[in-house]
Short mmCIF file of C-alpha atoms in Angstrom, two decimals:
data_model
loop_
_atom_site.label_atom_id
_atom_site.label_comp_id
_atom_site.label_asym_id
_atom_site.label_seq_id
_atom_site.Cartn_x
_atom_site.Cartn_y
_atom_site.Cartn_z
CA MET A 1 -49.20 -9.44 -21.65
CA SER A 2 -47.31 -7.48 -18.97
CA GLU A 3 -43.72 -6.31 -19.61
CA ALA A 4 -42.60 -8.44 -16.63
CA ARG A 5 -44.12 -11.46 -17.87
CA ARG A 6 -42.95 -10.96 -21.55
CA GLU A 7 -39.46 -10.51 -20.27
CA ALA A 8 -39.62 -13.57 -18.10
CA LEU A 9 -40.93 -15.80 -20.72
CA LEU A 10 -38.38 -14.73 -23.21
CA TRP A 11 -35.64 -15.38 -20.59
CA VAL A 12 -37.30 -19.01 -20.13
CA ALA A 13 -37.16 -19.32 -23.89
CA GLN A 14 -33.49 -18.33 -24.12
CA ARG A 15 -32.57 -20.71 -21.28
CA ALA A 16 -34.61 -23.69 -22.63
CA SER A 17 -33.36 -23.15 -26.06
CA ALA A 18 -29.75 -23.07 -24.70
CA ALA A 19 -30.32 -26.45 -22.96
CA VAL A 20 -31.43 -27.85 -26.29
CA LEU A 21 -28.62 -26.33 -28.24
CA ALA A 22 -26.06 -27.83 -25.70
CA VAL A 23 -27.30 -31.21 -26.46
CA CYS A 24 -27.78 -30.59 -30.36
CA VAL A 25 -24.37 -29.05 -30.78
CA ALA A 26 -22.65 -31.97 -29.01
CA VAL A 27 -24.41 -34.50 -31.02
CA HIS A 28 -23.84 -32.55 -34.23
CA LEU A 29 -20.07 -32.08 -33.70
CA ALA A 30 -19.62 -35.80 -32.52
CA THR A 31 -21.44 -37.15 -35.49
CA MET A 32 -19.42 -34.92 -37.98
CA ILE A 33 -16.18 -35.99 -36.48
CA TYR A 34 -17.37 -39.62 -36.45
CA ALA A 35 -18.72 -39.43 -39.98
CA VAL A 36 -15.49 -38.07 -41.76
CA GLN A 37 -13.23 -40.47 -39.94
CA GLY A 38 -13.30 -42.91 -42.88
CA GLY A 39 -13.23 -40.25 -45.45
CA LEU A 40 -16.98 -40.26 -46.08
CA SER A 41 -18.23 -38.44 -49.18
CA ALA A 42 -21.12 -35.98 -49.33
CA ALA A 43 -22.99 -38.44 -51.40
CA GLU A 44 -22.51 -41.10 -48.85
CA ILE A 45 -23.70 -38.58 -45.96
CA LEU A 46 -26.74 -37.80 -48.11
CA GLY A 47 -27.38 -41.37 -48.37
CA ARG A 48 -27.66 -41.62 -44.79
CA THR A 49 -29.82 -38.37 -44.26
CA ARG A 50 -32.27 -38.81 -47.09
CA GLY A 51 -35.52 -40.26 -45.92
CA SER A 52 -34.24 -40.46 -42.29
CA VAL A 53 -37.04 -39.05 -40.01
CA GLY A 54 -34.78 -39.27 -37.04
CA TRP A 55 -32.18 -36.85 -38.59
CA LEU A 56 -34.98 -34.69 -39.95
CA ALA A 57 -36.44 -34.23 -36.56
CA PHE A 58 -33.10 -33.77 -34.83
CA TYR A 59 -31.84 -31.02 -37.15
CA ALA A 60 -35.31 -29.37 -37.30
CA LEU A 61 -35.21 -29.01 -33.45
CA PHE A 62 -31.61 -27.70 -33.68
CA VAL A 63 -32.66 -25.05 -36.19
CA VAL A 64 -35.76 -24.06 -34.22
CA ALA A 65 -33.55 -23.68 -30.99
CA ALA A 66 -31.02 -21.64 -32.79
CA ALA A 67 -33.72 -19.37 -34.29
CA VAL A 68 -35.17 -18.84 -30.76
CA HIS A 69 -31.74 -18.46 -29.11
CA ALA A 70 -29.70 -16.17 -31.41
CA PRO A 71 -32.19 -13.34 -31.72
CA LEU A 72 -32.79 -13.18 -27.86
CA GLY A 73 -29.06 -12.86 -27.38
CA LEU A 74 -28.78 -10.23 -30.10
CA ARG A 75 -31.68 -8.44 -28.32
CA ALA A 76 -29.58 -8.16 -25.12
CA VAL A 77 -26.48 -6.88 -27.28
CA LEU A 78 -28.56 -4.30 -29.12
CA ALA A 79 -30.21 -2.98 -25.87
CA GLU A 80 -26.99 -2.69 -23.97
CA TRP A 81 -24.48 -1.61 -26.53
CA PHE A 82 -26.69 0.41 -28.83
CA GLY A 83 -29.57 1.35 -26.65
CA TRP A 84 -31.94 -0.01 -29.35
CA ARG A 85 -34.99 -1.72 -27.74
CA GLY A 86 -38.89 -1.55 -28.04
CA ARG A 87 -41.33 -2.48 -30.68
CA ALA A 88 -39.19 -1.85 -33.92
CA CYS A 89 -36.26 -3.71 -32.34
CA ASP A 90 -38.41 -6.76 -31.40
CA ALA A 91 -39.96 -6.66 -34.98
CA ALA A 92 -36.59 -6.53 -36.53
CA LEU A 93 -35.46 -9.63 -34.34
CA ALA A 94 -38.71 -11.48 -35.20
CA ALA A 95 -37.74 -11.12 -38.79
CA PHE A 96 -34.16 -12.21 -38.12
CA ALA A 97 -35.57 -15.25 -36.29
CA THR A 98 -37.86 -16.05 -39.11
CA ILE A 99 -34.96 -15.86 -41.67
CA VAL A 100 -32.67 -18.07 -39.39
CA ALA A 101 -35.53 -20.72 -39.05
CA ALA A 102 -36.54 -20.54 -42.80
CA ALA A 103 -32.81 -20.91 -44.08
CA GLY A 104 -32.15 -23.58 -41.51
CA LEU A 105 -35.24 -25.58 -42.20
CA ARG A 106 -34.66 -25.37 -45.96
CA ALA A 107 -31.30 -26.79 -45.52
CA VAL A 108 -32.68 -29.59 -43.38
CA VAL A 109 -35.41 -30.40 -45.89
CA ALA A 110 -32.75 -30.31 -48.72
CA VAL A 111 -30.59 -33.16 -47.15
CA PHE A 112 -33.95 -35.13 -46.31
CA VAL A 113 -35.69 -35.25 -49.60
CA MET Z 1 8.60 -0.44 2.55
CA SER Z 2 9.13 3.11 1.22
CA ALA Z 3 8.85 6.06 3.75
CA THR Z 4 6.00 7.61 1.63
CA LEU Z 5 3.02 6.68 -0.36
CA ALA Z 6 2.38 8.37 -3.88
CA VAL Z 7 -1.39 8.96 -3.69
CA SER Z 8 -3.53 10.35 -6.48
CA VAL Z 9 -7.01 11.59 -5.30
CA TRP Z 10 -9.93 12.50 -7.37
CA ARG Z 11 -10.81 16.14 -6.79
CA GLY Z 12 -13.83 18.08 -8.04
CA GLY Z 13 -17.13 16.87 -9.62
CA ALA Z 14 -17.53 14.52 -12.66
CA ASP Z 15 -15.21 16.98 -14.71
CA GLY Z 16 -12.64 17.01 -11.93
CA ALA Z 17 -9.19 15.52 -12.11
CA PHE Z 18 -6.65 13.48 -10.03
CA ARG Z 19 -4.32 15.45 -7.80
CA ASP Z 20 -1.10 14.04 -6.35
CA TYR Z 21 -0.17 13.90 -2.67
CA GLU Z 22 2.78 12.40 -0.86
CA VAL Z 23 1.65 10.79 2.31
CA PRO Z 24 3.86 9.27 5.13
CA ARG Z 25 3.60 5.53 5.23
CA HIS Z 26 2.87 3.58 8.34
CA ALA Z 27 2.47 -0.06 9.42
CA SER Z 28 -1.16 -1.29 9.40
CA GLN Z 29 -2.15 1.88 7.59
CA THR Z 30 -5.70 1.75 5.98
CA VAL Z 31 -6.69 3.69 2.86
CA LEU Z 32 -9.15 5.68 4.95
CA ASP Z 33 -6.19 6.69 7.20
CA VAL Z 34 -4.42 7.98 4.02
CA VAL Z 35 -7.44 10.03 3.06
CA THR Z 36 -7.86 11.42 6.46
CA TRP Z 37 -4.22 12.34 6.73
CA ILE Z 38 -4.47 14.33 3.45
CA GLN Z 39 -7.66 16.23 4.71
CA ARG Z 40 -6.09 17.02 8.03
CA GLU Z 41 -2.54 17.75 7.01
CA ARG Z 42 -2.61 18.93 3.40
CA ASP Z 43 -6.05 20.12 2.25
CA PRO Z 44 -9.01 20.43 4.63
CA THR Z 45 -11.41 21.05 1.60
CA LEU Z 46 -11.07 17.32 0.54
CA ALA Z 47 -14.47 15.81 0.83
CA TYR Z 48 -15.10 12.25 1.74
CA ARG Z 49 -17.46 10.08 3.74
CA PHE Z 50 -16.82 7.95 6.72
CA ALA Z 51 -18.52 7.10 9.94
CA CYS Z 52 -17.73 3.90 11.96
CA ARG Z 53 -14.25 3.15 10.73
CA VAL Z 54 -14.58 -0.56 11.48
CA GLY Z 55 -16.50 -1.98 8.58
CA MET Z 56 -20.02 -1.66 10.09
CA CYS Z 57 -21.61 1.41 8.38
CA GLY Z 58 -20.50 1.01 4.77
CA SER Z 59 -20.13 4.80 4.14
CA CYS Z 60 -16.45 4.95 3.33
CA ALA Z 61 -16.62 2.86 -0.04
CA MET Z 62 -14.28 4.42 -2.75
CA THR Z 63 -12.53 3.23 -5.74
CA VAL Z 64 -9.09 2.28 -4.65
CA ASN Z 65 -6.56 1.33 -7.40
CA GLY Z 66 -9.37 0.58 -9.84
CA ALA Z 67 -11.67 -1.50 -7.57
CA PRO Z 68 -14.48 -0.38 -5.29
CA ARG Z 69 -13.61 -1.15 -1.57
CA TRP Z 70 -14.33 -0.12 1.93
CA THR Z 71 -11.42 2.16 2.61
CA CYS Z 72 -11.56 1.62 6.46
CA ARG Z 73 -11.00 -2.25 5.86
CA THR Z 74 -8.43 -1.98 3.08
CA HIS Z 75 -4.75 -2.02 4.26
CA VAL Z 76 -2.45 -0.04 2.11
CA ASP Z 77 -0.06 -3.00 2.11
CA LYS Z 78 -2.58 -5.19 0.51
CA VAL Z 79 -3.60 -2.98 -2.39
CA ALA Z 80 -0.47 -0.85 -2.92
CA PRO Z 81 2.70 -2.96 -2.51
CA ASP Z 82 4.44 -0.59 -4.85
CA GLY Z 83 3.42 2.52 -2.65
CA ARG Z 84 1.10 3.94 -5.30
CA LEU Z 85 -2.59 4.57 -4.53
CA ARG Z 86 -5.27 5.91 -6.86
CA ILE Z 87 -8.32 6.83 -4.99
CA ALA Z 88 -11.59 7.93 -6.82
CA PRO Z 89 -15.22 8.06 -5.85
CA LEU Z 90 -17.42 5.03 -6.35
CA ALA Z 91 -18.08 4.23 -10.02
CA ASN Z 92 -21.64 4.17 -11.45
CA LEU Z 93 -22.85 6.96 -9.13
CA PRO Z 94 -22.97 10.79 -9.79
CA VAL Z 95 -20.00 12.50 -8.16
CA ILE Z 96 -20.81 15.34 -5.79
CA ARG Z 97 -17.42 16.46 -4.98
CA ASP Z 98 -14.04 14.75 -4.60
CA LEU Z 99 -14.74 11.31 -3.16
CA VAL Z 100 -18.35 11.76 -2.26
CA THR Z 101 -20.94 10.27 -4.60
CA ASP Z 102 -24.66 10.82 -4.70
CA MET Z 103 -26.29 7.66 -3.45
CA ARG Z 104 -29.76 8.53 -4.31
CA PRO Z 105 -29.95 6.50 -7.57
CA PHE Z 106 -28.70 3.57 -5.70
CA PHE Z 107 -31.27 3.80 -2.85
CA ASP Z 108 -34.10 4.94 -5.29
CA LYS Z 109 -33.42 1.51 -6.93
CA TRP Z 110 -34.04 -0.28 -3.67
CA ALA Z 111 -37.38 1.38 -3.44
CA ARG Z 112 -38.06 0.48 -7.22
CA ALA Z 113 -37.29 -3.16 -6.37
CA ARG Z 114 -39.67 -2.97 -3.45
CA GLY Z 115 -36.93 -3.48 -1.01
CA ARG Z 116 -39.18 -2.81 1.97
CA PHE Z 117 -40.72 -5.41 4.23
CA GLU Z 118 -44.58 -5.38 3.89
CA GLY Z 119 -46.19 -7.40 6.43
CA ARG Z 120 -49.81 -8.51 6.81
CA ALA Z 121 -49.88 -9.42 10.53
CA THR Z 122 -51.66 -7.12 12.96
CA ARG Z 123 -50.82 -6.48 16.61
CA ALA Z 124 -53.54 -9.12 17.39
CA ASP Z 125 -51.66 -11.75 15.65
CA ASP Z 126 -49.02 -14.03 17.46
CA PHE Z 127 -45.39 -13.82 16.57
CA ALA Z 128 -44.57 -15.45 13.16
CA ARG Z 129 -42.56 -18.62 13.74
CA VAL Z 130 -39.94 -19.03 11.01
CA PRO Z 131 -37.79 -22.42 11.51
CA PRO Z 132 -34.11 -21.15 11.17
CA ASP Z 133 -33.27 -24.26 9.15
CA SER Z 134 -36.11 -23.85 6.70
CA GLU Z 135 -35.16 -23.41 3.06
CA LYS Z 136 -36.56 -19.93 2.75
CA ARG Z 137 -35.08 -18.65 5.93
CA ARG Z 138 -31.61 -19.98 4.87
CA ALA Z 139 -32.05 -18.25 1.47
CA ALA Z 140 -33.05 -15.00 3.33
CA GLU Z 141 -30.16 -15.49 5.76
CA ALA Z 142 -27.57 -15.63 2.85
CA GLY Z 143 -28.23 -11.99 1.80
CA ILE Z 144 -29.69 -10.38 5.00
CA GLU Z 145 -26.19 -8.91 6.21
CA CYS Z 146 -26.11 -6.32 3.34
CA ILE Z 147 -25.43 -2.85 4.75
CA GLY Z 148 -25.95 -0.92 1.45
CA CYS Z 149 -22.40 0.27 0.93
CA GLY Z 150 -22.66 0.52 -2.80
CA VAL Z 151 -19.55 -1.55 -3.59
CA CYS Z 152 -21.34 -4.25 -5.66
CA TYR Z 153 -23.32 -1.50 -7.48
CA ALA Z 154 -19.92 0.26 -8.33
CA ALA Z 155 -18.43 -3.10 -9.39
CA CYS Z 156 -21.24 -4.12 -11.75
CA ASP Z 157 -20.52 -3.98 -15.41
CA VAL Z 158 -24.32 -4.18 -16.32
CA VAL Z 159 -25.06 -1.03 -14.16
CA ALA Z 160 -22.31 0.84 -16.22
CA ARG Z 161 -23.99 -0.23 -19.55
CA LEU Z 162 -27.53 -0.04 -18.48
CA PRO Z 163 -28.00 2.85 -16.12
CA GLU Z 164 -31.60 1.90 -15.37
CA TYR Z 165 -30.63 -1.60 -14.13
CA LEU Z 166 -31.78 -2.16 -10.53
CA GLY Z 167 -28.28 -3.51 -9.57
CA PRO Z 168 -27.14 -6.29 -7.22
CA ALA Z 169 -27.79 -4.69 -3.89
CA ALA Z 170 -31.50 -3.77 -4.59
CA LEU Z 171 -32.10 -7.26 -6.23
CA ASN Z 172 -30.36 -8.97 -3.32
CA ARG Z 173 -32.64 -7.19 -0.84
CA ALA Z 174 -35.54 -8.06 -2.92
CA TRP Z 175 -34.52 -11.71 -2.74
CA THR Z 176 -34.32 -11.66 0.97
CA LEU Z 177 -37.86 -10.34 1.11
CA VAL Z 178 -39.22 -12.90 -1.50
CA ASN Z 179 -37.86 -15.47 1.04
CA ASP Z 180 -39.34 -13.76 4.12
CA VAL Z 181 -42.58 -15.82 4.77
CA ARG Z 182 -44.09 -12.97 6.69
CA ASP Z 183 -43.84 -10.51 3.70
CA ALA Z 184 -47.12 -9.92 1.87
CA ALA Z 185 -45.85 -8.12 -1.36
CA GLY Z 186 -44.61 -11.32 -3.22
CA LEU Z 187 -46.06 -10.95 -6.58
CA GLU Z 188 -45.83 -7.15 -6.78
CA ARG Z 189 -42.14 -7.50 -5.86
CA LEU Z 190 -41.48 -10.09 -8.59
CA ARG Z 191 -43.15 -7.72 -10.98
CA ALA Z 192 -40.89 -4.92 -9.82
CA VAL Z 193 -37.71 -6.86 -10.24
CA ALA Z 194 -38.60 -8.73 -13.50
CA GLY Z 195 -37.84 -7.25 -16.91
CA ALA Z 196 -35.22 -5.57 -18.95
CA ALA Z 197 -33.93 -3.33 -16.07
CA GLY Z 198 -34.34 -5.94 -13.52
CA CYS Z 199 -32.93 -9.43 -12.71
CA HIS Z 200 -32.96 -10.57 -16.25
CA ALA Z 201 -30.35 -7.97 -17.16
CA CYS Z 202 -27.84 -9.71 -15.06
CA HIS Z 203 -24.95 -11.25 -17.07
CA THR Z 204 -23.61 -13.36 -14.24
CA HIS Z 205 -20.23 -11.69 -14.37
CA MET Z 206 -20.21 -11.98 -10.56
CA SER Z 207 -18.14 -8.73 -9.99
CA CYS Z 208 -20.63 -8.05 -7.26
CA THR Z 209 -19.92 -11.31 -5.53
CA GLU Z 210 -16.23 -10.97 -5.96
CA ARG Z 211 -16.20 -7.40 -4.60
CA CYS Z 212 -18.79 -7.66 -1.70
CA PRO Z 213 -16.90 -6.78 1.50
CA LYS Z 214 -19.50 -8.88 3.44
CA ARG Z 215 -18.82 -11.89 1.13
CA LEU Z 216 -22.45 -12.02 0.18
CA SER Z 217 -23.53 -13.41 -3.26
CA PRO Z 218 -25.88 -11.03 -4.95
CA THR Z 219 -25.31 -13.21 -8.15
CA ALA Z 220 -26.94 -16.13 -6.34
CA ALA Z 221 -29.85 -13.87 -5.08
CA ILE Z 222 -30.39 -12.67 -8.72
CA ALA Z 223 -30.34 -16.20 -10.02
CA GLY Z 224 -32.97 -17.07 -7.43
CA LEU Z 225 -35.16 -14.03 -8.48
CA LYS Z 226 -34.76 -15.16 -12.06
CA ARG Z 227 -36.13 -18.59 -11.21
CA ALA Z 228 -38.93 -17.17 -9.03
CA VAL Z 229 -40.01 -14.71 -11.69
CA ALA Z 230 -39.84 -17.55 -14.45
CA ALA Z 231 -41.97 -19.81 -12.21
CA ALA Z 232 -44.46 -17.10 -11.58
CA ALA Z 233 -44.50 -16.19 -15.40
CA LEU Z 234 -45.16 -19.79 -16.37
CA ARG Z 235 -47.90 -20.09 -13.83
CA GLY Z 236 -49.47 -17.00 -15.57
CA GLU Z 237 -49.25 -14.77 -12.35
CA LEU Z 238 -47.18 -11.93 -13.46
#
C-alpha cells in the first residue's frame, strides 16, 4: 500500500472512530449519571449488564473505537513532539492498540457473564 | 501619541540579535515606513524586502510584535499603541540577513504539492467553459487570490513542529488546482499532498486563516484536500 493511501485510510479510521466515540461517550456518561441517581449498587448494575447483549455490543464497540482512536492520536504526538515515526513506531502503537482492546474487551466480557 | 517609537529590529543571521532604534512617529505610519526610515536615516546596511508598498506583491512580510504581517499594510497605531515595535524576519524560514528570509523552502513545497497547473487541452481544442457558479469553480475561487507572501507559513504551528510539512499556502494552492476542471494532474496531486507531511498533518489550529492578509482560509482548503484524499483512498485510487 502506498504511503499516501495508508495515511489517508488511517485518517479516515481516526475520524470514523471519533464519530463513534462521540456517541458512545455521551451514552456512557448519561447512563452512568442516570444509573447512580437512586444510589444503585454495583450488584444492581451487574444485574442489568449480565446477559444483556445490547450492552455487550455497545461497550464492545466503544472499546474497539477507543483502541483505534487513541493510538492514532498518540502516533501524531510521537511524530511531532519526539520525531518518532516509521515501522518500529507503528509496531509499538499496534501493540498498544492490542493492549487497549484486550483490556477493554476483558472488562466488557466480565460484566456480561 | 508619543513623539518617537522604540523599535527593536533583528540584525544578523539566525544567530543575530535585536538592536534598538528610536524612530520619529507620524500619523498613518506603516511598519514598512519605520523599517525604511531606519535604513535611510540610521543604518543603510539594514536588509529587508519590499516592492509594491500597497499590499499586492507580498514581499514585505515580517514578524511584527510576534505575529507575521505585511508591513506595508500594517499601521503602527494598530499594532503598537504603546509605541513599541519588535520587528523580526518571518518565522519558520531560514534567515539570510536581518529581515530577509530565504523563501526557497516555502516555494519548493509549492512544487512538491504540485502547485502548478497541468493542462490537457491542445491549441486545437476550444476554450474550456467553466460556469462561474459551479461548485468546483467557487471552491477554486475561494483560494485563488493567494500571492505567496508566506504569512500563513510563518504563522503555522505545525510547520514549526514538523519542518517537512507542506504548509498552508502550498496546500491551498493544490486545492485550487484540484478544483480546476481543466487540470489533468488530479490523482498525482492528491498523492503529493496526502501523508504525514501533507494535509493530514494539519491540526486545524487556523493560525493561517487568522493571519492571512487576503482573508483566505487555507484551513478550509486543507479540510477539502483531506476529504478528497480520503475519498480517493477509499476508492482505492491512491
